[in-house]
mmCIF file of C-alpha atoms in Angstrom:
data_model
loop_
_atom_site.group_PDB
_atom_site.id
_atom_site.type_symbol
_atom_site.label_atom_id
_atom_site.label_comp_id
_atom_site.label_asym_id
_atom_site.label_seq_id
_atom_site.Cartn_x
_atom_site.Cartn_y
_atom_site.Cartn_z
ATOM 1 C CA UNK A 102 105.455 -95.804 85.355
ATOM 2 C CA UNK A 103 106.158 -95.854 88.817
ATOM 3 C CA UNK A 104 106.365 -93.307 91.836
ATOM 4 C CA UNK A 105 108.085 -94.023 95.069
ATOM 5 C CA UNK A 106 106.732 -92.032 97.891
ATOM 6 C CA UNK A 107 108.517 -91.519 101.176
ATOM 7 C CA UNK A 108 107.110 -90.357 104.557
ATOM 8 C CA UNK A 109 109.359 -89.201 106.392
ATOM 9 C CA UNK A 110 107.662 -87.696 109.280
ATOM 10 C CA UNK A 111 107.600 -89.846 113.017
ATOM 11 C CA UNK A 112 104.151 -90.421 112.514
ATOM 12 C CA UNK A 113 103.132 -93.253 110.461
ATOM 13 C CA UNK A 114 99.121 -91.424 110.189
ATOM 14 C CA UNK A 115 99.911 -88.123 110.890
ATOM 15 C CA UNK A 116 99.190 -85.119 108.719
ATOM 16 C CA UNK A 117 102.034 -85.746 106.234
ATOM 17 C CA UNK A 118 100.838 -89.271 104.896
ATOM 18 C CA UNK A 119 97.268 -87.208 104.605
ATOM 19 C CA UNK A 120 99.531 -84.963 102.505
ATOM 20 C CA UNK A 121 101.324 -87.870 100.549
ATOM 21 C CA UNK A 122 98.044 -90.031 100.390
ATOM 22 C CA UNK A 123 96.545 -87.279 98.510
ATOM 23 C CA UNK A 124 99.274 -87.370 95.975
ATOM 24 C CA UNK A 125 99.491 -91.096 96.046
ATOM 25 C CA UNK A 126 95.550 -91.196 94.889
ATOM 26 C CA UNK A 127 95.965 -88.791 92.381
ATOM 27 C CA UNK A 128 98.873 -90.728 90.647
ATOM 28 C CA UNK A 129 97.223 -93.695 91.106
ATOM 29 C CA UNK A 130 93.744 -91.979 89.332
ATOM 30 C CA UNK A 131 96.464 -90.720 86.054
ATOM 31 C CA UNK A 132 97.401 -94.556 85.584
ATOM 32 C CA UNK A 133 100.827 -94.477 87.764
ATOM 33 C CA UNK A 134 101.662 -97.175 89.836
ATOM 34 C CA UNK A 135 102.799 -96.689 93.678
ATOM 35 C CA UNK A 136 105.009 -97.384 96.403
ATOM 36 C CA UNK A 137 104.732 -95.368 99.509
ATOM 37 C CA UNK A 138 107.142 -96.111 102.627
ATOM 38 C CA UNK A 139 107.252 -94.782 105.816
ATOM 39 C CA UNK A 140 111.004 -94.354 107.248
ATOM 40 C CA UNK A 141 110.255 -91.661 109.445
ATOM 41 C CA UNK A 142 110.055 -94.063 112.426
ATOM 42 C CA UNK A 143 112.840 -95.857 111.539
ATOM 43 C CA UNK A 144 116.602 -95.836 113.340
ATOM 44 C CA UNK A 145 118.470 -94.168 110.802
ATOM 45 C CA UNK A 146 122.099 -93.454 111.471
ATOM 46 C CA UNK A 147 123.029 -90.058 109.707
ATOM 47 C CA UNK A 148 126.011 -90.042 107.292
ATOM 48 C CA UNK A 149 128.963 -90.035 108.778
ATOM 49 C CA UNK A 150 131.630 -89.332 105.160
ATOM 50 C CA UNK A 151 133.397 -92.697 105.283
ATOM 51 C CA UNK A 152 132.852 -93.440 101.872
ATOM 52 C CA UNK A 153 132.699 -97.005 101.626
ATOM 53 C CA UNK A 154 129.479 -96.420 99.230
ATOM 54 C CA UNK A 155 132.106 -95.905 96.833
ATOM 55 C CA UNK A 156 133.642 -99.271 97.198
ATOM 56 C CA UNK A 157 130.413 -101.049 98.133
ATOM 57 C CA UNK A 158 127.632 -99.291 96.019
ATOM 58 C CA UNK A 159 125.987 -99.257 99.017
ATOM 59 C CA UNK A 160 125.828 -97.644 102.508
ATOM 60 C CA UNK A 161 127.936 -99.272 105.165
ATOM 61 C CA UNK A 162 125.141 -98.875 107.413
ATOM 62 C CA UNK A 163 122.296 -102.260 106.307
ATOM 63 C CA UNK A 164 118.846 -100.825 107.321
ATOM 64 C CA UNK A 165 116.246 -99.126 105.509
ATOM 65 C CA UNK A 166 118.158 -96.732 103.276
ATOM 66 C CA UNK A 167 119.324 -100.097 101.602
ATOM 67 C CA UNK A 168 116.061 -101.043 101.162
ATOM 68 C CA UNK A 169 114.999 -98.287 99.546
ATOM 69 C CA UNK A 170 118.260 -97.684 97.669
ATOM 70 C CA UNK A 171 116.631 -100.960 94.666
ATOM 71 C CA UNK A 172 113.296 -99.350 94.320
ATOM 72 C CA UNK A 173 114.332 -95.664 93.719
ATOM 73 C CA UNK A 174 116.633 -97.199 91.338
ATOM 74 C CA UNK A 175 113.615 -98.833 89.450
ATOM 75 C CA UNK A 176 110.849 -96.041 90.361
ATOM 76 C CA UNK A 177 110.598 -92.710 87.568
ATOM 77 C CA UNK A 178 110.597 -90.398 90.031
ATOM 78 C CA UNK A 179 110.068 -89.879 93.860
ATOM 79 C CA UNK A 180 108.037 -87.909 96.150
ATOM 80 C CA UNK A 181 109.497 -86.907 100.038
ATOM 81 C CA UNK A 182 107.340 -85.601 102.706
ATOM 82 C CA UNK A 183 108.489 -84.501 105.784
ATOM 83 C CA UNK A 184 106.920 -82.462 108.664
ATOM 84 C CA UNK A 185 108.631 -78.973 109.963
ATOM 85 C CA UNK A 186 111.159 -79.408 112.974
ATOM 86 C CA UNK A 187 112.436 -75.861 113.413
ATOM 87 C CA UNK A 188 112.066 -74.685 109.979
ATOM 88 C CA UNK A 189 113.884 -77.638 108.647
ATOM 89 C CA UNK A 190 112.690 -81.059 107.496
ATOM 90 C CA UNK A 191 112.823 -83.872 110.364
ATOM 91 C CA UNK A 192 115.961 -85.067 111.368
ATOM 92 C CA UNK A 193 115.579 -88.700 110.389
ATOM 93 C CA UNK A 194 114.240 -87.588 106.814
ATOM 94 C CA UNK A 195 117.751 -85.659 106.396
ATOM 95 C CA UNK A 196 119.610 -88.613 107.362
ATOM 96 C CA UNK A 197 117.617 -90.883 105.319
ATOM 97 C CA UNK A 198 118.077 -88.721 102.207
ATOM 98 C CA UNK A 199 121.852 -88.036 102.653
ATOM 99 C CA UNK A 200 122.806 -91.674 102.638
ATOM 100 C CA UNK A 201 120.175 -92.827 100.170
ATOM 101 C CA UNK A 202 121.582 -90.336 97.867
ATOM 102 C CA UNK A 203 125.116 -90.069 98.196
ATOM 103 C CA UNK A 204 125.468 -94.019 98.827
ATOM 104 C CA UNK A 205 123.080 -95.236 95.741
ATOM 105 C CA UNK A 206 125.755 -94.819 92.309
ATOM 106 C CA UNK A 207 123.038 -95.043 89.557
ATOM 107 C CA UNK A 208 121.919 -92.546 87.796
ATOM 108 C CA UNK A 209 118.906 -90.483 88.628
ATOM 109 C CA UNK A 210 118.959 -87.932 85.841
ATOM 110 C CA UNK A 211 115.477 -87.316 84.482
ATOM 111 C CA UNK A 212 113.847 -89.393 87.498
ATOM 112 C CA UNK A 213 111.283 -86.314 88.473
ATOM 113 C CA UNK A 214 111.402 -85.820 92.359
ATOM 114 C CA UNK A 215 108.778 -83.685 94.630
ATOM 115 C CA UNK A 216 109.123 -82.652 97.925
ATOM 116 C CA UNK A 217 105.851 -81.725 100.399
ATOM 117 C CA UNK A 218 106.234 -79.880 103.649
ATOM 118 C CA UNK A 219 104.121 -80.438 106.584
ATOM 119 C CA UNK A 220 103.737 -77.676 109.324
ATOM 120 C CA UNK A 221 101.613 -76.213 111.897
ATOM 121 C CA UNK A 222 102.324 -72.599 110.959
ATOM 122 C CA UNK A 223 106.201 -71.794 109.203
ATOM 123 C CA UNK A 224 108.999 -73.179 107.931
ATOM 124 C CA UNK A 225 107.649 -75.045 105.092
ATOM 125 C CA UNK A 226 109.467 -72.999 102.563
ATOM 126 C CA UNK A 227 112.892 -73.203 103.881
ATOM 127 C CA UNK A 228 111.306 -77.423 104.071
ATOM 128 C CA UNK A 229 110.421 -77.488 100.776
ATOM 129 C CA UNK A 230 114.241 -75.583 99.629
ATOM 130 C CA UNK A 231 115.906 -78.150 101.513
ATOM 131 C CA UNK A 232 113.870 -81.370 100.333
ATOM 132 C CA UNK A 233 114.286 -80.082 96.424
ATOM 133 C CA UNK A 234 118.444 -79.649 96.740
ATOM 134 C CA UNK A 235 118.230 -83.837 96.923
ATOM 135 C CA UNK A 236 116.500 -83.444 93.644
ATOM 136 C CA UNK A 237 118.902 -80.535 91.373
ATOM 137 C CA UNK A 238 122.193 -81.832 92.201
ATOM 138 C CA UNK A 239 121.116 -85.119 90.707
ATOM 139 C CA UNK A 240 119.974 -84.218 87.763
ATOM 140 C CA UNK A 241 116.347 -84.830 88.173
ATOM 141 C CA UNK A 242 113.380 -82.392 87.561
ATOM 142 C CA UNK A 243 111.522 -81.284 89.622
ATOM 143 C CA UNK A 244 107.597 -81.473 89.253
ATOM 144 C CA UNK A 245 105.588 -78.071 89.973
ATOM 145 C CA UNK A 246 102.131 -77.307 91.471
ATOM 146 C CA UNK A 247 100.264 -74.187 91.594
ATOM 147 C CA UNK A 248 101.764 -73.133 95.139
ATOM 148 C CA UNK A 249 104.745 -74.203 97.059
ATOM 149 C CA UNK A 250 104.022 -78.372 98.100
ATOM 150 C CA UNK A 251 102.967 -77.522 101.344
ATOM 151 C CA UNK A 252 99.941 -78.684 103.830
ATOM 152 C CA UNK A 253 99.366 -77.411 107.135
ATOM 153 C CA UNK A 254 98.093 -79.091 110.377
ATOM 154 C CA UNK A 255 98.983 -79.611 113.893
ATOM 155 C CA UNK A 256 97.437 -82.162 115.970
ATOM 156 C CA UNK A 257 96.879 -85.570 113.891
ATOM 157 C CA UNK A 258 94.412 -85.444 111.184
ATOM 158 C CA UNK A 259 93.774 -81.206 110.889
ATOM 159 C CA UNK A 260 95.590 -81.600 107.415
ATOM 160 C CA UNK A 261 92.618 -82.776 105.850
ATOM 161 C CA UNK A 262 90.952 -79.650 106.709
ATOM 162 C CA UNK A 263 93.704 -77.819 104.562
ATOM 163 C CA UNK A 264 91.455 -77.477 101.094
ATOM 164 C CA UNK A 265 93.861 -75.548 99.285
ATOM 165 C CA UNK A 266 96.544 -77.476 100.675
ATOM 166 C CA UNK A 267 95.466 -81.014 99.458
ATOM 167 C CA UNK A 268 94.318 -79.420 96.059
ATOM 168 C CA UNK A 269 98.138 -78.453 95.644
ATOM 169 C CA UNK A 270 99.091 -82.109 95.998
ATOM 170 C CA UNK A 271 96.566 -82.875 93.668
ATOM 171 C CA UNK A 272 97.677 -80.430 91.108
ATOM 172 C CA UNK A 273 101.361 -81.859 91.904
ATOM 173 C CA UNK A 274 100.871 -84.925 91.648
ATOM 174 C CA UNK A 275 99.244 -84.432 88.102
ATOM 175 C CA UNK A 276 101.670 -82.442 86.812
ATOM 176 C CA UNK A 277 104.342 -85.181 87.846
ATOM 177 C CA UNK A 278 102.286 -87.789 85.793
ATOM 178 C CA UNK A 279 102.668 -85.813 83.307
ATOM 179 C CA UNK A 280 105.934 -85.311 83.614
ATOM 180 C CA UNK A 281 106.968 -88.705 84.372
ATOM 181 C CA UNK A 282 105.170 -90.197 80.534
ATOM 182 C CA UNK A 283 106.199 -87.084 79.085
ATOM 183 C CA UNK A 284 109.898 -88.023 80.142
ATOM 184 C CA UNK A 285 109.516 -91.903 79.266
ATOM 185 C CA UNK A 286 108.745 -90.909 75.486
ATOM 186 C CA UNK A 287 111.133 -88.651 75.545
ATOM 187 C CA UNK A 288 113.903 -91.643 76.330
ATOM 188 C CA UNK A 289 112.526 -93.494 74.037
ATOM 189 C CA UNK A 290 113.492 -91.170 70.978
ATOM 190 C CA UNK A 291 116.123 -88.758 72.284
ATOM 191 C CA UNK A 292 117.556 -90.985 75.752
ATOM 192 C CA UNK A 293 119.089 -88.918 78.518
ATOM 193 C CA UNK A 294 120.931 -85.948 78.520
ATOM 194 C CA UNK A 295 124.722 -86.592 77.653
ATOM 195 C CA UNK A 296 127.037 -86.164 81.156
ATOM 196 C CA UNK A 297 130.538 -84.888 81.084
ATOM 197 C CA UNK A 298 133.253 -86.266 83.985
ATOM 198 C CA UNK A 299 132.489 -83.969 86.763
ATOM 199 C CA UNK A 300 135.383 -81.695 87.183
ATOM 200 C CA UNK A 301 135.445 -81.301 90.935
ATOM 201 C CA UNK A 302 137.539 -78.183 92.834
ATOM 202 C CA UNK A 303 137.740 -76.819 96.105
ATOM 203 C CA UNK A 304 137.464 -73.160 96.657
ATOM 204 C CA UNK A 305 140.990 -73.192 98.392
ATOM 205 C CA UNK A 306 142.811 -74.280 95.046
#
């Protein structure tokens, strides 16, 4: 089993990879192996619709989100942090997601994805909502916790003072082991849910 982890705040050592550190050990302690890379520092060109993914099977644009695009591909499930920029994840981590996503053409149902939220104060909510959409329109569970994945901290290193915070990612990232054998045995007997061919319309026709 493995779990990619992505951190995609600016700040390589910041509170969010306190946040994702705390999951990483945790998966790490239930026997899962990890990855975690830091993007959030990276040049990363939004998506600009040009769909040449489609013809490629890969974004047009060769940086990270190429990089990645292999090891999600082989991971069981992935976990994206991100701090709060005005009640939304960070800019790059939007970018990074919408290519890696719409650009990578293998299927991700039943990979288990987690999103964590990083803030000084609010926001992390509507965070959290808009990390987990990556997640449901791909088919892929999501794991739970036992409160919404979010840590809170301001200037570098006050996450770890966040006790209830970093026993959330703990309890997250336990429940996603869990999740993530609990899915691999379930292959084994039963595979993956059957897909139909997406029927696609447009609410003017």
């Amino acid at each position: 089993m493995k779990i990619l982890l992505i951190n995609g705040s600016p700040r390589k050592d910041g509170n969010t990879s306190i946040a994702l550190r705390e999951v990483q050990q945790t998966l790490e302690a239930e026997g899962v192996e990890t990855e975690l890379i830091h993007v959030g520092n990276k040049d990363i060109h939004g998506c600009i619709a040009c769909g040449k993914c489609k013809e490629q099977g890969k974004c047009v644009f060769h940086d990270i989100v190429n990089e990645v695009a292999p090891k999600f591909e082989a991971a069981d499930g992935i976990v994206v942090g991100a701090p709060v920029y005005y009640a939304s994840p960070a800019g790059t981590a939007v970018s990074f997601l919408d290519r890696l996503f719409c650009s990578t053409p293998f299927n991700k149902t039943m990979k288990v994805g987690a999103a964590v939220a990083v803030c000084r104060r609010g926001g992390a909510s509507a965070t959290f909502d808009v990390l987990n959409k990556y997640f449901t329109i791909s088919g892929m569970p999501v794991a739970p916790s036992q409160y919404w994945n979010s840590v809170h901290g301001l200037a570098p290193g006050e996450a770890s003072q966040d006790a209830e915070g970093l026993q959330t990612m703990r309890t997250l990232a336990r429940n996603m082991a869990f999740l993530v054998k609990s899915i691999a045995l379930g292959k084994q007997q039963y595979g993956i849910p059957q897909k139909e061919e997406w029927t696609k319309t447009s609410f003017i026709r």
